[in-house]
mmCIF file of C-alpha atoms in Angstrom:
data_model
loop_
_atom_site.group_PDB
_atom_site.id
_atom_site.type_symbol
_atom_site.label_atom_id
_atom_site.label_comp_id
_atom_site.label_asym_id
_atom_site.label_seq_id
_atom_site.Cartn_x
_atom_site.Cartn_y
_atom_site.Cartn_z
ATOM 1 C CA UNK A 15 71.661 115.667 157.948
ATOM 2 C CA UNK A 16 72.578 118.357 160.483
ATOM 3 C CA UNK A 17 70.069 120.767 158.961
ATOM 4 C CA UNK A 18 67.230 118.245 159.200
ATOM 5 C CA UNK A 19 68.026 117.521 162.855
ATOM 6 C CA UNK A 20 68.277 121.218 163.666
ATOM 7 C CA UNK A 21 65.000 121.945 161.855
ATOM 8 C CA UNK A 22 63.139 119.191 163.696
ATOM 9 C CA UNK A 23 64.398 120.517 167.030
ATOM 10 C CA UNK A 24 63.845 124.218 166.305
ATOM 11 C CA UNK A 25 60.485 123.961 164.541
ATOM 12 C CA UNK A 26 58.784 121.060 166.340
ATOM 13 C CA UNK A 27 60.818 120.795 169.574
ATOM 14 C CA UNK A 28 61.541 117.135 168.817
ATOM 15 C CA UNK A 29 64.593 114.930 168.554
ATOM 16 C CA UNK A 30 64.647 111.612 166.707
ATOM 17 C CA UNK A 31 66.511 108.511 167.803
ATOM 18 C CA UNK A 32 66.467 107.085 164.259
ATOM 19 C CA UNK A 33 67.063 108.795 160.923
ATOM 20 C CA UNK A 34 66.689 107.229 157.510
ATOM 21 C CA UNK A 35 67.911 108.968 154.367
ATOM 22 C CA UNK A 36 65.273 108.068 151.773
ATOM 23 C CA UNK A 37 66.421 109.972 148.732
ATOM 24 C CA UNK A 38 68.699 112.668 147.382
ATOM 25 C CA UNK A 39 67.522 114.641 144.372
ATOM 26 C CA UNK A 40 67.830 117.824 142.362
ATOM 27 C CA UNK A 41 64.666 119.823 141.713
ATOM 28 C CA UNK A 42 65.967 121.068 138.362
ATOM 29 C CA UNK A 43 68.632 118.664 137.066
ATOM 30 C CA UNK A 44 69.338 120.812 134.026
ATOM 31 C CA UNK A 45 69.682 124.144 135.809
ATOM 32 C CA UNK A 46 70.154 124.460 139.519
ATOM 33 C CA UNK A 47 72.802 122.528 141.378
ATOM 34 C CA UNK A 48 70.951 122.542 144.712
ATOM 35 C CA UNK A 49 70.610 119.026 146.112
ATOM 36 C CA UNK A 50 67.755 118.087 148.432
ATOM 37 C CA UNK A 51 67.667 115.184 150.865
ATOM 38 C CA UNK A 52 64.504 113.496 152.088
ATOM 39 C CA UNK A 53 64.648 111.969 155.576
ATOM 40 C CA UNK A 54 62.320 109.948 157.774
ATOM 41 C CA UNK A 55 62.722 110.670 161.480
ATOM 42 C CA UNK A 56 61.361 108.078 163.913
ATOM 43 C CA UNK A 57 61.345 107.301 167.629
ATOM 44 C CA UNK A 58 60.608 110.957 168.330
ATOM 45 C CA UNK A 59 61.262 112.525 171.725
ATOM 46 C CA UNK A 60 59.810 115.889 172.745
ATOM 47 C CA UNK A 61 62.552 118.200 174.032
ATOM 48 C CA UNK A 62 60.377 121.240 174.789
ATOM 49 C CA UNK A 63 56.673 122.021 174.612
ATOM 50 C CA UNK A 64 55.731 124.254 171.710
ATOM 51 C CA UNK A 65 54.146 126.862 173.991
ATOM 52 C CA UNK A 66 57.401 127.121 176.007
ATOM 53 C CA UNK A 67 59.161 128.700 173.050
ATOM 54 C CA UNK A 68 60.676 132.052 174.052
ATOM 55 C CA UNK A 69 59.265 133.808 170.976
ATOM 56 C CA UNK A 70 55.811 135.401 171.072
ATOM 57 C CA UNK A 71 55.273 134.476 167.415
ATOM 58 C CA UNK A 72 54.772 130.709 167.658
ATOM 59 C CA UNK A 73 52.760 128.483 165.333
ATOM 60 C CA UNK A 74 51.145 125.306 166.601
ATOM 61 C CA UNK A 75 52.201 122.291 164.560
ATOM 62 C CA UNK A 76 50.854 118.780 164.867
ATOM 63 C CA UNK A 77 52.918 115.691 164.192
ATOM 64 C CA UNK A 78 51.258 112.456 163.153
ATOM 65 C CA UNK A 79 52.814 109.030 163.212
ATOM 66 C CA UNK A 80 52.497 106.965 160.061
ATOM 67 C CA UNK A 81 53.031 103.251 160.023
#
């Protein structure tokens, strides 16, 4: 949960007012014990413009709303 929120903020400069945990799963149930969580973030709020990032190595990402 914290990692998803941090990733959304750091990578896309967005915060979400609502989070829904859709699923938890293992990619290799017989081998690895790494659990993944799939979230849906909604009611997004931009916290910083992408081009305001202090790094010179910035990728432009586009976010689309699905309904």
